[in-house]
CSV table of C-alpha atoms in Angstrom, one decimal:
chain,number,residue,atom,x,y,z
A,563,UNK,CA,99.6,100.4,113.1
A,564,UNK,CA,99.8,97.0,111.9
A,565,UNK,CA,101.7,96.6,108.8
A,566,UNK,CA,103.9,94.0,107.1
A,567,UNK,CA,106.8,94.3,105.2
A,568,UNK,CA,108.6,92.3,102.4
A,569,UNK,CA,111.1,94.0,100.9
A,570,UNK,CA,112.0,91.5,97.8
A,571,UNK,CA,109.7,91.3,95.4
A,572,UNK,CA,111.1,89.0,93.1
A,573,UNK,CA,113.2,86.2,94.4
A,574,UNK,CA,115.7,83.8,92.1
A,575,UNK,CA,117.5,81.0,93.3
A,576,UNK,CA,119.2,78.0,91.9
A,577,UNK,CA,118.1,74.5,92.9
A,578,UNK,CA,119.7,73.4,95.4
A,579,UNK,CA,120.7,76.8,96.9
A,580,UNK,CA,119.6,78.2,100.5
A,581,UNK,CA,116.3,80.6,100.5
A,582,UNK,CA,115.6,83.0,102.6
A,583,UNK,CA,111.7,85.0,102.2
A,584,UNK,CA,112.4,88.1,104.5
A,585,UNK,CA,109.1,89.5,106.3
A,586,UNK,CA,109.1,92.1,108.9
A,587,UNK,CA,105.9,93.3,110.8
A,588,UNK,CA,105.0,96.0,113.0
A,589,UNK,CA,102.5,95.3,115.3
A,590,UNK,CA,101.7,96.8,119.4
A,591,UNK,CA,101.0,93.4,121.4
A,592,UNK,CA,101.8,90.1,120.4
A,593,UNK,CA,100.6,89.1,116.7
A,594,UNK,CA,100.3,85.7,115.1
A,595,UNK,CA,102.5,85.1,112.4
A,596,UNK,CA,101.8,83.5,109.1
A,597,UNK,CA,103.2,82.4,105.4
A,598,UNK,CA,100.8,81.8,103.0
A,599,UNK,CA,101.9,80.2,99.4
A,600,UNK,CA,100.2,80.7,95.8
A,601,UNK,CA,101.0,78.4,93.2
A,602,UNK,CA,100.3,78.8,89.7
A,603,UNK,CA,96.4,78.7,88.8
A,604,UNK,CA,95.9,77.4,92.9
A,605,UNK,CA,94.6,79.2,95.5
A,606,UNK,CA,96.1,81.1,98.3
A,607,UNK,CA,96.9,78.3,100.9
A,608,UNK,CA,98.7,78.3,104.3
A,609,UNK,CA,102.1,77.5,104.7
A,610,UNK,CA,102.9,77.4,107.8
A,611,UNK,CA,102.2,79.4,111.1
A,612,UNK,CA,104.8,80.5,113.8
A,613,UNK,CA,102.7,79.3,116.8
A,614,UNK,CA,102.5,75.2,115.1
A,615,UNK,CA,106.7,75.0,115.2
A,616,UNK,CA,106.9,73.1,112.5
A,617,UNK,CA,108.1,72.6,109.6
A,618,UNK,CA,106.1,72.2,106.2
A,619,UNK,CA,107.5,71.2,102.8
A,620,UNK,CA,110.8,71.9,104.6
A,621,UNK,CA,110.6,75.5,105.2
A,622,UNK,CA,111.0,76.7,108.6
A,623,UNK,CA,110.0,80.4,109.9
A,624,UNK,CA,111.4,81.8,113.3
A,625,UNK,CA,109.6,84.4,115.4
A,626,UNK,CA,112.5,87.2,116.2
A,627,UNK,CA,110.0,89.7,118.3
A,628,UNK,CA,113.6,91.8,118.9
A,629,UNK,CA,113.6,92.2,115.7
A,630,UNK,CA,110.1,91.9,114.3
A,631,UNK,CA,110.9,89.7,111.8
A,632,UNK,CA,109.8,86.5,110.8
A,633,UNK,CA,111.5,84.9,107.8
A,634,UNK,CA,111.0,82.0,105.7
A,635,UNK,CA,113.9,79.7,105.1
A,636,UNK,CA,114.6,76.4,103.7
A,637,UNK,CA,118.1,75.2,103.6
A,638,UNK,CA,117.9,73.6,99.9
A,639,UNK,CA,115.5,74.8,97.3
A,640,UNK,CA,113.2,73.0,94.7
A,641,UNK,CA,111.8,73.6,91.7
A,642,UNK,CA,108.3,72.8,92.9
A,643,UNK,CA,109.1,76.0,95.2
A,644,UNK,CA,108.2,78.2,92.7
A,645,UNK,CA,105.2,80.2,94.1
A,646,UNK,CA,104.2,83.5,95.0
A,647,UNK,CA,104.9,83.7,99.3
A,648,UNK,CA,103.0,86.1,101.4
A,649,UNK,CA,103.6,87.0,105.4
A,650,UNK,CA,100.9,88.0,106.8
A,651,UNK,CA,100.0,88.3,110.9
A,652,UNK,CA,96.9,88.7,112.5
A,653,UNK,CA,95.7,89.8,116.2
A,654,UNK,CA,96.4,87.1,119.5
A,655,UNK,CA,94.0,83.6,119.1
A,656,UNK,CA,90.8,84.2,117.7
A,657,UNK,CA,88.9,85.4,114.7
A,658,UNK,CA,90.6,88.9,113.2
A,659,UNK,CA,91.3,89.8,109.7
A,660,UNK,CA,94.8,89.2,108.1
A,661,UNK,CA,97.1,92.0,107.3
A,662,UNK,CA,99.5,90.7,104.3
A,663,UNK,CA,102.8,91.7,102.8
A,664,UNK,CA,102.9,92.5,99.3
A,665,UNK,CA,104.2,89.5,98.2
A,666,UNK,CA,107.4,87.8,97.1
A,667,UNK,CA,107.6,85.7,93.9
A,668,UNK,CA,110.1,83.1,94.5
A,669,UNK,CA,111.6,81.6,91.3
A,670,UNK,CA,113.6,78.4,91.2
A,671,UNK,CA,116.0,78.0,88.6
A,672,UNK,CA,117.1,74.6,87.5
B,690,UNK,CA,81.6,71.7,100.2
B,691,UNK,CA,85.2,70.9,101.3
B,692,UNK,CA,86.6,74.1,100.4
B,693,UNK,CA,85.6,77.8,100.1
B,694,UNK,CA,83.8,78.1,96.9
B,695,UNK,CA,83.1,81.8,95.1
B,696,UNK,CA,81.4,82.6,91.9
B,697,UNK,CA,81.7,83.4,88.8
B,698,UNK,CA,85.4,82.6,88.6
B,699,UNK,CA,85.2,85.6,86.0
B,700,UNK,CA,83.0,88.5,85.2
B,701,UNK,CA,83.6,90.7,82.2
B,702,UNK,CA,81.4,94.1,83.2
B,703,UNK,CA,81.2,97.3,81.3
B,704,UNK,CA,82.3,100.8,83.2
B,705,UNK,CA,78.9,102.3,85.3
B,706,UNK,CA,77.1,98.6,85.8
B,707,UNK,CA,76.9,96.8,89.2
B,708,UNK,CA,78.1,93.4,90.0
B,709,UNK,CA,77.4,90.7,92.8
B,710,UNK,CA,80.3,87.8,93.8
B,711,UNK,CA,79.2,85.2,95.7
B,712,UNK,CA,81.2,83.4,98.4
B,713,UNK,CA,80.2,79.7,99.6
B,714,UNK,CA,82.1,79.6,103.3
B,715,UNK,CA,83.3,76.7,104.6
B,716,UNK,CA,80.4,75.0,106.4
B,717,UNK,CA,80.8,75.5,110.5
B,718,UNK,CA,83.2,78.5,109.8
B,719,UNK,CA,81.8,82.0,111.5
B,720,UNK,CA,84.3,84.0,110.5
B,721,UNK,CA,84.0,85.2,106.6
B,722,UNK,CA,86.8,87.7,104.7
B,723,UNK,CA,86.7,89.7,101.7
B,724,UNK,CA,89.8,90.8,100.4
B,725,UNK,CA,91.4,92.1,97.2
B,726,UNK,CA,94.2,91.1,94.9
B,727,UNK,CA,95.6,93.9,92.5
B,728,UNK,CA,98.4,93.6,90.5
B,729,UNK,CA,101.4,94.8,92.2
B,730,UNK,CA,99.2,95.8,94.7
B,731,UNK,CA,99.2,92.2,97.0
B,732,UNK,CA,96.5,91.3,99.3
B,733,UNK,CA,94.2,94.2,100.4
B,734,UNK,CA,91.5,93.9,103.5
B,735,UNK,CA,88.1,94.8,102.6
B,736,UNK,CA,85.5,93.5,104.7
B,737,UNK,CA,84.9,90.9,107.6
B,738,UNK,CA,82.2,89.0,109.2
B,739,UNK,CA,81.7,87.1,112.4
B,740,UNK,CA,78.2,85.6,111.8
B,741,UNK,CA,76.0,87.7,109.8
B,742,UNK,CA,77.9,91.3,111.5
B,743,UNK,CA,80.6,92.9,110.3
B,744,UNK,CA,82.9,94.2,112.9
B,745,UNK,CA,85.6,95.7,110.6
B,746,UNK,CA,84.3,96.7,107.2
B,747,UNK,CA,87.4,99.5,107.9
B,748,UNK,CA,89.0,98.5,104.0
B,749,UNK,CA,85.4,98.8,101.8
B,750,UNK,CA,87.5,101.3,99.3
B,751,UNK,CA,84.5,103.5,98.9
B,752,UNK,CA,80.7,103.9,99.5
B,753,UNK,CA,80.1,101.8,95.9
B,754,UNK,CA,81.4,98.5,98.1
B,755,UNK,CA,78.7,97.2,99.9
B,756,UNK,CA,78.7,93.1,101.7
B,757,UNK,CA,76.3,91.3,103.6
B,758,UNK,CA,76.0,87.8,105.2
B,759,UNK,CA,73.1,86.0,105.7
B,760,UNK,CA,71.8,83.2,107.9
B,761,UNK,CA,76.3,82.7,109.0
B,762,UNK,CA,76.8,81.5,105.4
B,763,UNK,CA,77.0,83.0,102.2
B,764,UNK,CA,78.1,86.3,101.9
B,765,UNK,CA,77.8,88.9,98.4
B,766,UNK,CA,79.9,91.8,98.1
B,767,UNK,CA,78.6,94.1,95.8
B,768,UNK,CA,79.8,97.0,93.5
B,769,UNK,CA,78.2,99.5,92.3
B,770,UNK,CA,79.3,102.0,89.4
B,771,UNK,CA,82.0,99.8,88.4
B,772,UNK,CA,85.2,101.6,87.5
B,773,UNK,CA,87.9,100.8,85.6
B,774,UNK,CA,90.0,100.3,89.0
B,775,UNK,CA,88.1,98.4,90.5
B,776,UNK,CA,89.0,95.3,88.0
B,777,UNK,CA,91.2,92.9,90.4
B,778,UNK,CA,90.5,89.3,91.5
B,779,UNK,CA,88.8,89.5,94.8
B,780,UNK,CA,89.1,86.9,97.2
B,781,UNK,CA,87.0,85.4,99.9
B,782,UNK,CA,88.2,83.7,103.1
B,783,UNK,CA,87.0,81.4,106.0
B,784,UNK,CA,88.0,80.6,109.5
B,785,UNK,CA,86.6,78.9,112.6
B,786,UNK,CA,85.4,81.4,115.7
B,787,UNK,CA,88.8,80.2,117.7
B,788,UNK,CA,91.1,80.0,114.6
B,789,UNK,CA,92.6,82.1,112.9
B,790,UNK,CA,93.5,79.8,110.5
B,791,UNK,CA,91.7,81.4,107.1
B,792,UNK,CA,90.9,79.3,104.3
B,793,UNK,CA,90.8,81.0,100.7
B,794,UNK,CA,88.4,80.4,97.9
B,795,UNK,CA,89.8,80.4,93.8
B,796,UNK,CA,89.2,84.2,93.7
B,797,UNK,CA,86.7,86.0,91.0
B,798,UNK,CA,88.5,87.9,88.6
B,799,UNK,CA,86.5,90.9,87.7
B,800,UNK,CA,87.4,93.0,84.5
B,801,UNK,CA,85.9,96.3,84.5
B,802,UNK,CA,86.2,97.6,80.7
C-alpha cells in the first residue's frame, strides 16, 4: 500500500534554530518524492522534489530508500518559514495521483 | 490562465442540495486531480483524469461524488445530497502527461449547513 507518514503535527522552532520536517513512506517500487508548502491564504505549491537535487529556499530533502524516509531540513530557520509542509510521493515518471502525509505545521518563533 | 483556477472560492449550501465546483486546468496539462482538504484530516485523493478518462476515481467517498472532464479541459465534480461532512475545501490539481509535477488551484471551500 502506498502511504505516507508524518508523525509531528505541529512543529515550533526558534529563528535561527535547525529544522527538521520528518516524512516516512511506504511504497513497493521506486516512488517519487515530494514536499509541498502552504502558506497562509496561498495555495498549495511545490517545494521541492527528490529527483531535482536541489535546494529551494534553503531546505534540502535526502532520499534514504533504507530507511524510507525523506526529510526536510534546513540548517537555520526563518520566520517567513511558517507554513503548513506536506510529503507526499507519487508512482516512477509520469502522470499518477499524489498520495500526501497529513501535514506538519511548522511555526517559527522570533 | 497562468495558474489553475477553481470556482466559487466559497459555497455556502444547505444539507440535501447538490453542488457543482469548477476547475480551470492549466492550459496544455492532461493530467487533472481532485482532492480534498479536511480539517485534521490533510490532503485526501478523490478523483483523476488523463484527458477526458478517469483511470483512478478509487477515492470518490461515496456514490453522491460524481466528476467528469470534457474536451481535456475543465473538469466539475459534483455532489449530490450534500451532508454535513462533506463541508471541506476541495482542491483541484494539474500536471503535464510526463510530469508529475502537479500544480494546485486556491481550493473551494464548501460549507454544508
Amino acid at each position: 500500500a502506498q502511504r505516507v507518514t508524518q508523525p509531528e503535527k505541529l512543529l515550533s522552532v526558534f529563528k535561527g534554530a535547525p529544522v527538521e520536517l520528518k516524512c516516512n513512506y511506504s511504497y513497493s517500487g521506486s516512488p517519487e518524492l515530494f514536499w509541498y508548502v502552504q502558506y497562509s491564504r496561498q495555495r498549495l505549491q511545490l517545494l521541492l522534489r527528490h529527483i531535482s537535487r536541489e535546494s529551494i529556499k534553503g531546505f534540502t530533502a535526502d532520499l534514504n530508500k533504507g530507511e524510507t524516509s525523506f526529510h526536510l531540513k534546513k540548517p537555520f530557520a526563518q520566520e517567513e518559514d511558517s507554513a503548513m509542509y506536506y510529503c507526499a510521493l507519487s508512482g516512477p515518471r509520469g502522470a499518477q495521483k499524489l498520495v500526501f502525509g497529513q501535514g506538519t505545521r511548522l511555526t517559527i518563533n522570533p | 490562465g497562468a495558474g489553475v483556477s477553481q470556482s466559487p472560492s466559497n459555497k455556502v449550501t444547505e444539507k440535501g442540495k447538490d453542488v457543482e465546483l469548477r476547475c480551470d486546468p492549466i492550459s496544455g496539462h492532461t493530467a487533472l486531480y481532485w482532492y480534498r482538504q479536511s480539517l485534521g484530516q490533510g490532503l485526501e485523493f478523490l478523483i483523476y483524469f488523463q484527458g477526458n478518462s478517469a483511470p483512478d476515481k478509487s477515492g470518490l467517498p461515496s456514490d453522491r461524488f460524481s466528476a467528469e472532464r470534457t474536451g481535456g479541459s475543465v473538469s466539475t465534480l459534483t455532489i449530490q445530497r450534500t451532508q454535513q461532512e462533506d463541508s471541506a475545501v476541495y482542491l483541484c490539481a494539474s500536471s503535464l502527461l510526463t510530469d508529475t509535477e502537479a500544480f494546485f488551484g486556491q481550493g473551494t471551500r464548501l460549507t454544508v449547513v
